[in-house]
XYZ file of C-alpha atoms in Angstrom:
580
model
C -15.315 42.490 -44.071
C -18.487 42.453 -46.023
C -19.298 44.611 -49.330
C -20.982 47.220 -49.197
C -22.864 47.875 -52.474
C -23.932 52.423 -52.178
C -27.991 52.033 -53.143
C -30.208 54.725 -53.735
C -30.149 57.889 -51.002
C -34.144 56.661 -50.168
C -33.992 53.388 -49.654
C -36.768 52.284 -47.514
C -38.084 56.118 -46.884
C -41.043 55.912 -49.354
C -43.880 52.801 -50.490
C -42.275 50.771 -53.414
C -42.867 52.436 -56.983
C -42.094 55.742 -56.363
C -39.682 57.664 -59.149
C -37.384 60.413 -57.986
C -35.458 62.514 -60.205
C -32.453 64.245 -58.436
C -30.205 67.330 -59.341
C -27.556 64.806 -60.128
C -29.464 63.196 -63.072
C -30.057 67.122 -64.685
C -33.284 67.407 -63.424
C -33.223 71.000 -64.187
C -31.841 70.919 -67.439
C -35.150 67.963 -68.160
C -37.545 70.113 -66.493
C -35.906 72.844 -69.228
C -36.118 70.513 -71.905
C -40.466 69.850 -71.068
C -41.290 73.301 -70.601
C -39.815 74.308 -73.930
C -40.973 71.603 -75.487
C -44.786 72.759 -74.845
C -43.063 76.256 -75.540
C -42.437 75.763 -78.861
C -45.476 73.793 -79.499
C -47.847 77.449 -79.336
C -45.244 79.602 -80.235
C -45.711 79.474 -83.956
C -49.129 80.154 -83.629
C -48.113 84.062 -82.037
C -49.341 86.691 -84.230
C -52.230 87.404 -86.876
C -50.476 85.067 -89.339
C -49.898 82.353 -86.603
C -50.290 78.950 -87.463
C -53.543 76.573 -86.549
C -53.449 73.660 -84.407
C -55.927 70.720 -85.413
C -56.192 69.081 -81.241
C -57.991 66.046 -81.151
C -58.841 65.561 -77.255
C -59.314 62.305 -74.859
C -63.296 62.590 -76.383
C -62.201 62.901 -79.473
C -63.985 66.392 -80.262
C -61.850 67.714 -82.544
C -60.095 71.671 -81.916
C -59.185 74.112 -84.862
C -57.442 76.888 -83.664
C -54.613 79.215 -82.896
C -55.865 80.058 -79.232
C -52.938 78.744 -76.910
C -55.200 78.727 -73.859
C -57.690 76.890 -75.668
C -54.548 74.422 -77.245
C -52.766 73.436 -73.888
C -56.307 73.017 -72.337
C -56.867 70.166 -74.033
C -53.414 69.002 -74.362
C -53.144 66.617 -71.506
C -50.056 67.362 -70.084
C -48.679 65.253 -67.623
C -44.847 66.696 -67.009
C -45.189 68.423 -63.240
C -42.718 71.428 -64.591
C -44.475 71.783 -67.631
C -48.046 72.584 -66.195
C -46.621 75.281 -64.418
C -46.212 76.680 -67.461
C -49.841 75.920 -68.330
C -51.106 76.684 -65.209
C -49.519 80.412 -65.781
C -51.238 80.648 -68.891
C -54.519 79.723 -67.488
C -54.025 82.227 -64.868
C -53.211 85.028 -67.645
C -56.832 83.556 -69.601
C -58.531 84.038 -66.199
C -57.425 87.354 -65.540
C -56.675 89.586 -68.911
C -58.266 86.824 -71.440
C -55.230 87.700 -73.512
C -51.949 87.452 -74.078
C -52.163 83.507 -72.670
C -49.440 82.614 -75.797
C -47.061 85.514 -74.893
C -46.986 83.570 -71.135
C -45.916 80.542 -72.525
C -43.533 81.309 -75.204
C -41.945 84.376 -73.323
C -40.728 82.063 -69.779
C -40.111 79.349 -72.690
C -37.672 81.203 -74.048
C -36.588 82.586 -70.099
C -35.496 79.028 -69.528
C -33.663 78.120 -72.729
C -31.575 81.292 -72.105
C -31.286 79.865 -68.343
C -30.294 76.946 -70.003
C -27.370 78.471 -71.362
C -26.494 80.074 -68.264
C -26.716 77.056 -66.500
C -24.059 75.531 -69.067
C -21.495 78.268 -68.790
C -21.258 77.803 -65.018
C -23.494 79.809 -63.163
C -26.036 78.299 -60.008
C -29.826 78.560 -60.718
C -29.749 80.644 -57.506
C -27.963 83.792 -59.845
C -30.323 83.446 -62.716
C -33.765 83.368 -60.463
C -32.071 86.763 -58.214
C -31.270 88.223 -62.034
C -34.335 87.361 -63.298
C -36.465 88.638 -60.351
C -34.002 92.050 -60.673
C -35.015 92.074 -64.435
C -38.551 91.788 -63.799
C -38.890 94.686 -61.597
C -36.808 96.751 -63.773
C -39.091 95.684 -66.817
C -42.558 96.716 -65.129
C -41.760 99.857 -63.970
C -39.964 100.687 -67.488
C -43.512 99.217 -69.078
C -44.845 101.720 -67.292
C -43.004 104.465 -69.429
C -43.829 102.767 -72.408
C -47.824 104.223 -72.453
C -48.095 105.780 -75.850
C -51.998 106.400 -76.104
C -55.008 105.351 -73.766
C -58.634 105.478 -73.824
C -60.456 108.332 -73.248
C -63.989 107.460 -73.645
C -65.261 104.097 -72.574
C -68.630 104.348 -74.496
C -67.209 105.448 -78.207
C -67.468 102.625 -80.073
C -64.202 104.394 -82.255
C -62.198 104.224 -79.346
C -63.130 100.712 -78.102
C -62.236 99.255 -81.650
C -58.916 101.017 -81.698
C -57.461 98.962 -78.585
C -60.233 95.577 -79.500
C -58.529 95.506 -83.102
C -55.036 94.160 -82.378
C -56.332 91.403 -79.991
C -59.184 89.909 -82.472
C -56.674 90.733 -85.373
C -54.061 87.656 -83.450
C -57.099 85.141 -83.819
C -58.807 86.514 -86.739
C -56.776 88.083 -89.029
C -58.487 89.964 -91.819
C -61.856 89.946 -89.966
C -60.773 92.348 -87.275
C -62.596 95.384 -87.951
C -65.897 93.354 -88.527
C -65.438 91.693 -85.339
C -64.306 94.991 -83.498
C -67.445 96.519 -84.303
C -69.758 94.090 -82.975
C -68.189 93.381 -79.877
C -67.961 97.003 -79.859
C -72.110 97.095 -80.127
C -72.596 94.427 -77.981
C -70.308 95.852 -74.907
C -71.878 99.521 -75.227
C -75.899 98.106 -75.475
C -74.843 96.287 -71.804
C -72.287 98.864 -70.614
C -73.231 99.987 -66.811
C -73.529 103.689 -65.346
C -70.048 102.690 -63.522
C -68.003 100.744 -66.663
C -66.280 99.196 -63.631
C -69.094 96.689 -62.734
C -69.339 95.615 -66.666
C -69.704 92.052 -66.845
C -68.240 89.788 -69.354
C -71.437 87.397 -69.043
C -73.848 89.857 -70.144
C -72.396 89.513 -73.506
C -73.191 85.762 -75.185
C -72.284 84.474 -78.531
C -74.992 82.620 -80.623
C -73.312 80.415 -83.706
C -75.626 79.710 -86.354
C -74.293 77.371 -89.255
C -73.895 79.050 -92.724
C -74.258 82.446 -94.769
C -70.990 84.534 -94.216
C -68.949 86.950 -91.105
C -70.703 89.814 -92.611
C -74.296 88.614 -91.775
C -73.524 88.411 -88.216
C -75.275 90.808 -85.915
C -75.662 92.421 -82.211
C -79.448 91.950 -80.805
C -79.830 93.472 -77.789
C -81.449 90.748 -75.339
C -81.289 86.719 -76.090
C -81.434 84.198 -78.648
C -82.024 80.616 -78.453
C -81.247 78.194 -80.900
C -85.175 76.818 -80.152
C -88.732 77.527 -80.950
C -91.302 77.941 -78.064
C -92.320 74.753 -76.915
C -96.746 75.537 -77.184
C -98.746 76.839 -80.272
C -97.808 80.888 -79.425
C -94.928 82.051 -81.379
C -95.227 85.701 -80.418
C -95.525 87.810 -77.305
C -95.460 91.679 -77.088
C -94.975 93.796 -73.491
C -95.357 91.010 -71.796
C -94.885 89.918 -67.780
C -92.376 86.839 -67.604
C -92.725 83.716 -65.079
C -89.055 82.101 -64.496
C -89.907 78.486 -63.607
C -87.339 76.112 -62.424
C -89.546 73.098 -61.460
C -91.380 71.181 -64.050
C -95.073 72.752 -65.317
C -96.811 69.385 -64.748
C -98.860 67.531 -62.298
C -96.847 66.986 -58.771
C -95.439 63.396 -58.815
C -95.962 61.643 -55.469
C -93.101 60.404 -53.156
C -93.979 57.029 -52.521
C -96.077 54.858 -55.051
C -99.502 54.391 -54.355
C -102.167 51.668 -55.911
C -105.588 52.575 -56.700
C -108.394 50.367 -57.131
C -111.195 51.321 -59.461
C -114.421 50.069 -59.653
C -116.120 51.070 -63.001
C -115.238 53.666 -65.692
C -116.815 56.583 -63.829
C -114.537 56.375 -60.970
C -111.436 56.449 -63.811
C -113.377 59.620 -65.460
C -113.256 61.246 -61.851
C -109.813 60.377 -61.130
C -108.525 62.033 -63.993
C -110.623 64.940 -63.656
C -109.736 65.747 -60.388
C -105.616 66.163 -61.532
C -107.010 68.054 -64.808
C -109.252 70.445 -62.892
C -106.111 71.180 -60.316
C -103.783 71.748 -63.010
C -106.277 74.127 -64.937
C -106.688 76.081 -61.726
C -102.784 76.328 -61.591
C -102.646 77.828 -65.117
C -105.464 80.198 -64.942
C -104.161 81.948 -61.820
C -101.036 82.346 -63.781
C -103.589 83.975 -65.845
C -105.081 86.050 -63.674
C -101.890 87.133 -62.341
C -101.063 88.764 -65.645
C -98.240 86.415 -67.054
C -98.037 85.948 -70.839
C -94.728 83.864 -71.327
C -93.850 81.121 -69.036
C -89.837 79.821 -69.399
C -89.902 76.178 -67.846
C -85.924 75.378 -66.144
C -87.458 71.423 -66.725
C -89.991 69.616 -68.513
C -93.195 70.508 -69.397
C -96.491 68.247 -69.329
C -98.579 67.290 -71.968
C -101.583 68.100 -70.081
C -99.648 71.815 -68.851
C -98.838 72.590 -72.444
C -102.716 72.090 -73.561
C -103.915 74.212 -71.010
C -100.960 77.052 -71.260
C -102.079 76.870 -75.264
C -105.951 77.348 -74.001
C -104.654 80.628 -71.732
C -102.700 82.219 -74.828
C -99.375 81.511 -72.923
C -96.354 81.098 -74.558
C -94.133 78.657 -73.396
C -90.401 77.740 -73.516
C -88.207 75.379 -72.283
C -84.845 76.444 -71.470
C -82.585 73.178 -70.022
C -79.673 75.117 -69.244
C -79.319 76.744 -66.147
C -76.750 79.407 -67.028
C -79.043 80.643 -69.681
C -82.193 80.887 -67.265
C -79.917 82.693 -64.856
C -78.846 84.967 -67.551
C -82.623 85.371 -68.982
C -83.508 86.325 -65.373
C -80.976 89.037 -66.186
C -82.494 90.118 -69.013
C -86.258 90.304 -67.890
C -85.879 90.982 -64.216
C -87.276 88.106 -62.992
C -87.026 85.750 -59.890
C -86.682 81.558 -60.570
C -89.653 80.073 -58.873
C -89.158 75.947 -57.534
C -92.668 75.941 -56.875
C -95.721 76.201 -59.235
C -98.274 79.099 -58.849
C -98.541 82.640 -59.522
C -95.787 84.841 -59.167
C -95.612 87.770 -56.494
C -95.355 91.506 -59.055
C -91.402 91.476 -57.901
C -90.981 87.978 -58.865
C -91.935 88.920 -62.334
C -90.275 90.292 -65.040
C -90.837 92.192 -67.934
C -89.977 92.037 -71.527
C -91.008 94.338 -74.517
C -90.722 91.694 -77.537
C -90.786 87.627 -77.381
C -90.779 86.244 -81.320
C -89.492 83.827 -83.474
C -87.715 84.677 -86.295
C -85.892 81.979 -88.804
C -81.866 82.901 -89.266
C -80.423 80.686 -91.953
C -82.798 77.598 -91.824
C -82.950 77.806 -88.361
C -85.752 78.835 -86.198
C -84.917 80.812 -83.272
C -86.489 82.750 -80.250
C -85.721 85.990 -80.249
C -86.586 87.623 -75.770
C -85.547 91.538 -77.219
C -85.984 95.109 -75.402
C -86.879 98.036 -77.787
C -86.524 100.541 -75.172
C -82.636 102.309 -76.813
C -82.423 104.798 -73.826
C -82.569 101.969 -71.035
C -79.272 99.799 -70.855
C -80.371 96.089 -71.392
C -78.952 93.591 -69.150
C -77.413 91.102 -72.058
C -76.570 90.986 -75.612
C -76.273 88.568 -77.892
C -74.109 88.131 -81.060
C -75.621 86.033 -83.667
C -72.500 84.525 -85.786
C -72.626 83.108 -88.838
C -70.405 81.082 -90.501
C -69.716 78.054 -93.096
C -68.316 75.458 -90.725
C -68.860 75.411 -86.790
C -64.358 74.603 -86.785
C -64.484 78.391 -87.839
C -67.493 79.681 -85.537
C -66.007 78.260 -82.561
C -62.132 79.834 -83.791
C -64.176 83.234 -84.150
C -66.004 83.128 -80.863
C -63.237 82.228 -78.804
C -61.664 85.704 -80.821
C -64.543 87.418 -79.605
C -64.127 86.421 -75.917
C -61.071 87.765 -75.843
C -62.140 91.160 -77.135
C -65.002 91.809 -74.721
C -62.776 90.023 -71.729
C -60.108 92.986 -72.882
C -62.858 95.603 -72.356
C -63.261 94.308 -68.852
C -59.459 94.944 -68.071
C -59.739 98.232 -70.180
C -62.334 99.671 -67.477
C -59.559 99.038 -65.160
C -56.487 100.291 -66.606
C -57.070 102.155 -69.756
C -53.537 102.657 -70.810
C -51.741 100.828 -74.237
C -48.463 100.458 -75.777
C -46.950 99.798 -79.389
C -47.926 96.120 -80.417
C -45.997 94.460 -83.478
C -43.207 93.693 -81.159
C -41.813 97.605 -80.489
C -42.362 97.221 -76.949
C -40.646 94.190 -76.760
C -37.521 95.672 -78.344
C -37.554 98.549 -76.465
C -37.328 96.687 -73.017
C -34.980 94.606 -74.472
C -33.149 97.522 -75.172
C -33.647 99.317 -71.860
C -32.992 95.949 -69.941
C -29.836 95.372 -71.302
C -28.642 99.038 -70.265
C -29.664 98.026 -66.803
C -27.859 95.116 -66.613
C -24.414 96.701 -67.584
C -24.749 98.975 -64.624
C -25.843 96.086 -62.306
C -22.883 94.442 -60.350
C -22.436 90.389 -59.704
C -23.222 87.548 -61.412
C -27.099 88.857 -61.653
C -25.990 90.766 -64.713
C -25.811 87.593 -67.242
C -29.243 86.835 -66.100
C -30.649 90.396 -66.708
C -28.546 90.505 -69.946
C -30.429 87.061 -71.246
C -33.471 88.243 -69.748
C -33.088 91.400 -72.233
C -32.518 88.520 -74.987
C -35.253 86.713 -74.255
C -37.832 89.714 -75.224
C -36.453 89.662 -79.167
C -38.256 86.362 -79.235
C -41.690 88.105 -79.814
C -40.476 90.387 -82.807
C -38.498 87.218 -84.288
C -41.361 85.168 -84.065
C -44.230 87.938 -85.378
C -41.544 88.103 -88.484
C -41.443 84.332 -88.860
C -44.740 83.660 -89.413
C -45.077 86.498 -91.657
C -42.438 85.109 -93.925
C -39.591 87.974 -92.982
C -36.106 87.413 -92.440
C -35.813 87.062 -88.782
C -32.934 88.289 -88.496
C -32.882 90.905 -91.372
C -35.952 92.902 -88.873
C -34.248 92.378 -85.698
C -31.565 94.421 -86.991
C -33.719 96.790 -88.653
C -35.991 97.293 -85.462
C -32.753 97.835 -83.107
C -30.900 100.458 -86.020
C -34.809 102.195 -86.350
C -34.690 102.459 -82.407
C -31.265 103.599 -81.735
C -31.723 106.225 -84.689
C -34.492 107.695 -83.255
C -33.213 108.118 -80.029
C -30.035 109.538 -81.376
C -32.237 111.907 -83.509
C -34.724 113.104 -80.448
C -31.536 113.632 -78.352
C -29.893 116.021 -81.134
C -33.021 118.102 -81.108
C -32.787 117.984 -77.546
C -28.929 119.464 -77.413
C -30.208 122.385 -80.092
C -33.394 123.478 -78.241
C -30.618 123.986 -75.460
C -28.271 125.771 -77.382
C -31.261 128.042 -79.285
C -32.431 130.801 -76.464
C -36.153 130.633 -77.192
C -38.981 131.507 -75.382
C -40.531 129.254 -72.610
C -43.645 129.383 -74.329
C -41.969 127.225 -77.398
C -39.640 124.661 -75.556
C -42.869 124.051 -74.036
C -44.803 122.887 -76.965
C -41.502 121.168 -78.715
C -41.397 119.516 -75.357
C -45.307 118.375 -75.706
C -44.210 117.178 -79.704
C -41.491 114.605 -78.527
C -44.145 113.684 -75.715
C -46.164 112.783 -78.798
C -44.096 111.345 -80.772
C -41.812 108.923 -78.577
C -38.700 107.098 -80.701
C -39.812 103.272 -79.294
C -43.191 102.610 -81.668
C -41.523 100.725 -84.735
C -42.359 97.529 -84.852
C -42.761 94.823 -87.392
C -44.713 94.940 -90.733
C -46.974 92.007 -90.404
C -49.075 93.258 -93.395
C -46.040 94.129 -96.113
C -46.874 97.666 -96.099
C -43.547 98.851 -96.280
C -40.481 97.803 -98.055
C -38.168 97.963 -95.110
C -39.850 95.237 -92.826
C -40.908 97.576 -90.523
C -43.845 99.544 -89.807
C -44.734 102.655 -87.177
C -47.434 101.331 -84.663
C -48.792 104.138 -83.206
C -49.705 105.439 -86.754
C -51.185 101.697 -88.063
C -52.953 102.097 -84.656
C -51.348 98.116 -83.606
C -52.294 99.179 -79.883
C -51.730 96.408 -77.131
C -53.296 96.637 -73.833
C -50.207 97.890 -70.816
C -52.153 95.402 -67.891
C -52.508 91.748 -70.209
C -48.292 92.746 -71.001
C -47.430 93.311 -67.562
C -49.643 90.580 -66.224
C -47.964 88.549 -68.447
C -44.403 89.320 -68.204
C -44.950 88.700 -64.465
C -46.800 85.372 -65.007
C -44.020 84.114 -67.342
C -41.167 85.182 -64.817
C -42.527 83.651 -61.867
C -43.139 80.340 -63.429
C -39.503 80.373 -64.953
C -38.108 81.512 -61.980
C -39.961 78.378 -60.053
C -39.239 75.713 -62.701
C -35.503 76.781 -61.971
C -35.978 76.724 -58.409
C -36.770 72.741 -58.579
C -33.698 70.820 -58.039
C -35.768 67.188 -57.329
C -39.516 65.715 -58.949
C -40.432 62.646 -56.598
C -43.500 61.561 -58.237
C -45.662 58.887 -56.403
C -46.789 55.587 -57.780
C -50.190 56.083 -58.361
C -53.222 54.724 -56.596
C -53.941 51.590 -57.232
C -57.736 50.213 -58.288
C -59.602 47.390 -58.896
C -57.435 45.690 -61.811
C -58.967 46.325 -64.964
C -60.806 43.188 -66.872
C -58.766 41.372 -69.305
C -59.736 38.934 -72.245
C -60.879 35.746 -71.716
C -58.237 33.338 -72.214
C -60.752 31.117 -73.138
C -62.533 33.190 -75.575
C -62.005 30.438 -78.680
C -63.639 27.372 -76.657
C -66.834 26.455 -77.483
């Protein structure tokens, strides 16, 4: 009888080299272990007084920055569970352009309370059916939350009042500043229908030194470039787009021509200058003052465009000619010649201007009552570590404006909606039956993570406000509910339990949240009244984004990862390298 020695369960199924990690070997609990892991990586930089990163990436280009989205994008993360994680937070940038740090840190802290679950006995099949109850539970309750919303889209009051909190997480301290130019910018390119407002039309231009308070809106484009010919300066002038090089055509095929005596070279020559002359002039003639070349421009074209009183620029980038089209209302041409009249644009002031040392073009419409098409905020700042940090706090704003044309409701920031739901989820889950209720009930925990971490990095006692924020919550309620029981009691008119009903309306019991700023002595603060607004869409967006990537990291059971493809083998040193 022969020995038979067990080996592993896929032996001979797959190519040699391939690694397979099984239930048995806790592949959960290590998927767990990654995913927090990059968890707790961004979540001490939550909050206005969250902490930098300094990412140096495969190039080397060094990151400053608290931006999680911009952190774990060039983290290069290899873990399969773990860029689920990231991929969810990329999803949140993509959609809201906010809230990418909640993602991560909230399903972080969704699996470590799995984690636990997982230890006391339950199957990952309860937590992901309590966690999907939870999360239904939470978005409709979110929906209850709504304590304000915005009423005008083109007030630049009530644009900064729900842009503050979100540049206040990147920028702290510089919030209203930035409010109010983003704020400019997003009401000079603001459409009849605020629902087609497009996040492109607003561009960020970083110019090195001077200080935040320098920066300004202008409504049009800058570049970072003077115009390429001898004319600086162009007023109410028609626009040619070009995206073809302003030069003599280049032949195909290389050709070789034989001449005879210098006259025949003069000729030659003069028959390519005279073409390209008759090129310019019935740009000319056609009424064109400022020609934007897509490519290069010849020698030879840029004497004759001088001769014409042309301006010229060269713009390499073929975003910004798109978005310069945009701006003048102008068709790219890939061919060389005058322009048809609806192929041209238009554009009231072309100039260059110098802006701390630098010399920049400035393509600007005068015209306040028409909306321009783009608008561009000049930054300034001492080191370009800091104008990228502020610019990527400035995306976020006017990518929040977008989702504000499409749901214009907010809730208490500083953590008080958090709390609430955790309060409101754990109610739920003592009236839910099963095992699901130990999931709900962590689920409930897991929301205190955003109030203990805002309290953290402010230098609180964690703990100390958690207990604060829950006794400030259930007081309140208690309190509104007494009021409730004597209106009752009290036989008054209609007319009055009508308007003390409208009062609690406005003044709901859930808005205390954390005191970031040490305004009070207690630790906590009122958010409605310090106006620390948070967009209701980027919360439920990401509450549902964090869920579903928890729920699928506990869903895996088995990672078979292949071996991977095989190239030419790289060169190695030369053993011989010493012999002469």
């Amino acid at each position: 009888m022969s020995l038979s020695i067990p080996g592993p369960s896929q032996a001979g199924l797959f190519k040699p080299g391939y690694q397979s990690h099984d239930a048995e070997d806790g592949a959960v609990i290590r998927n767990i272990e990654a995913c927090r892991a990059i968890s707790q990586t961004v979540q001490s930089s939550l909050g206005p007084y969250g902490r930098n990163k300094i990412v140096i990436n495969h190039l080397q280009k060094m990151f400053l920055t608290s931006d999680a989205a911009t952190i774990l994008r060039e983290l290069d993360v290899v873990h399969p569970a773990a860029k689920l994680l990231v991929m969810a937070s990329q999803q949140q940038d993509s959609e809201m352009g906010d809230a990418t740090n909640l993602v991560i840190v909230f399903a972080g802290e969704l699996l470590k309370k799995a984690e636990e679950l997982l230890r006391m006995g339950l199957k990952t099949s309860d937590i992901v059916n309590g966690y999907e109850k939870a999360q239904d539970f939470t978005l409709k309750t979110l929906e209850d939350l709504e304590v304000d919303r915005l009423k005008e889209m083109r007030s630049a009051t009530e644009l900064s009042k729900a842009l503050t909190t979100v540049i206040a997480s990147k920028q702290s301290g510089n919030e209203e500043a930035l409010a109010a130019l983003v704020s400019e910018a997003v009401l000079a390119v603001l459409p009849k229908n605020p629902a087609n407002f497009n996040v492109d039309n607003v561009r960020v231009v970083k110019i090195m030194g001077g200080s935040l308070e320098q920066s300004r809106v202008v409504k049009g484009m800058v570049f970072g470039r003077e115009p390429d010919g001898q004319i600086k300066k162009a007023r109410k002038a028609k626009v040619g787009v070009f995206s073809c090089p302003i030069d003599t055509s280049q032949t195909e095929t290389k050709g070789t021509v034989l001449l005879k005596n210098a006259q025949e070279m003069l000729d030659f020559t003069k028959g390519e200058e005279d073409r390209l002359e008759a090129t310019i002039k019935e740009l000319y003639d056609s009424g064109v003052r400022v020609v934007v070349a897509g490519s290069t421009v010849g020698e030879l074209a840029l004497h004759y465009l001088n001769r014409f009183s042309i301006l010229v620029i060269k713009i390499m980038s073929k975003f910004e000619l798109r978005r310069l089209c945009r701006v003048v209302g102008a068709t790219p041409l890939a061919r060389l010649g005058a322009p048809m009249p609806d192929e041209m644009g238009n554009i009231d002031v072309v100039e260059t201007t110098e802006i701390g040392g630098d010399r920049v073009t400035v393509f600007r419409q005068e015209d306040a009552n028409t909306v321009t098409r783009t608008a561009t905020i000049v930054l300034r700042g001492a080191t370009q570590n800091h104008l990228d940090d502020v610019e990527r706090a400035i995306d976020d704003g006017v990518n929040v404006v977008k989702a504000i044309t499409k749901d214009p409701r907010l809730v208490p920031g500083a953590g008080a909606t958090e709390l609430q739901l955790a309060e409101r989820i754990s109610a739920f889950a003592d009236k839910t039956p099963g095992l699901a209720q130990y999931a709900i009930k962590k689920y409930a925990e897991a929301f205190e993570v955003v109030p203990r971490t805002l309290a953290e990095s402010a230098g609180l006692d964690a703990t100390e406000i958690l207990s604060r924020l829950y006794t400030a919550h259930q007081r309140n309620k208690k309190s509104d509910s007494e009021e409730e029981d004597e209106d009752d009691d009290s036989e008054n008119s209609a007319e009055e339990s009508e308007e003390e009903s409208d009062e609690d309306d406005e003044e709901p019991y859930w808005t205390t949240g954390v005191d970031l700023f040490g305004n009070s002595t207690t630790g906590t603060v009122d958010a409605l009244e310090e106006g620390i607004l948070d967009l209701m869409a980027s919360k439920s967006w990401a509450i549902r984004l964090a869920t579903e990537s928890a729920r699928t990291v506990l869903s895996v059971d088995q990672i078979i990862v292949a071996r991977q493809a095989g190239g030419p083998k790289p060169p190695g040193q030369n053993p011989n390298w010493d012999e002469d």
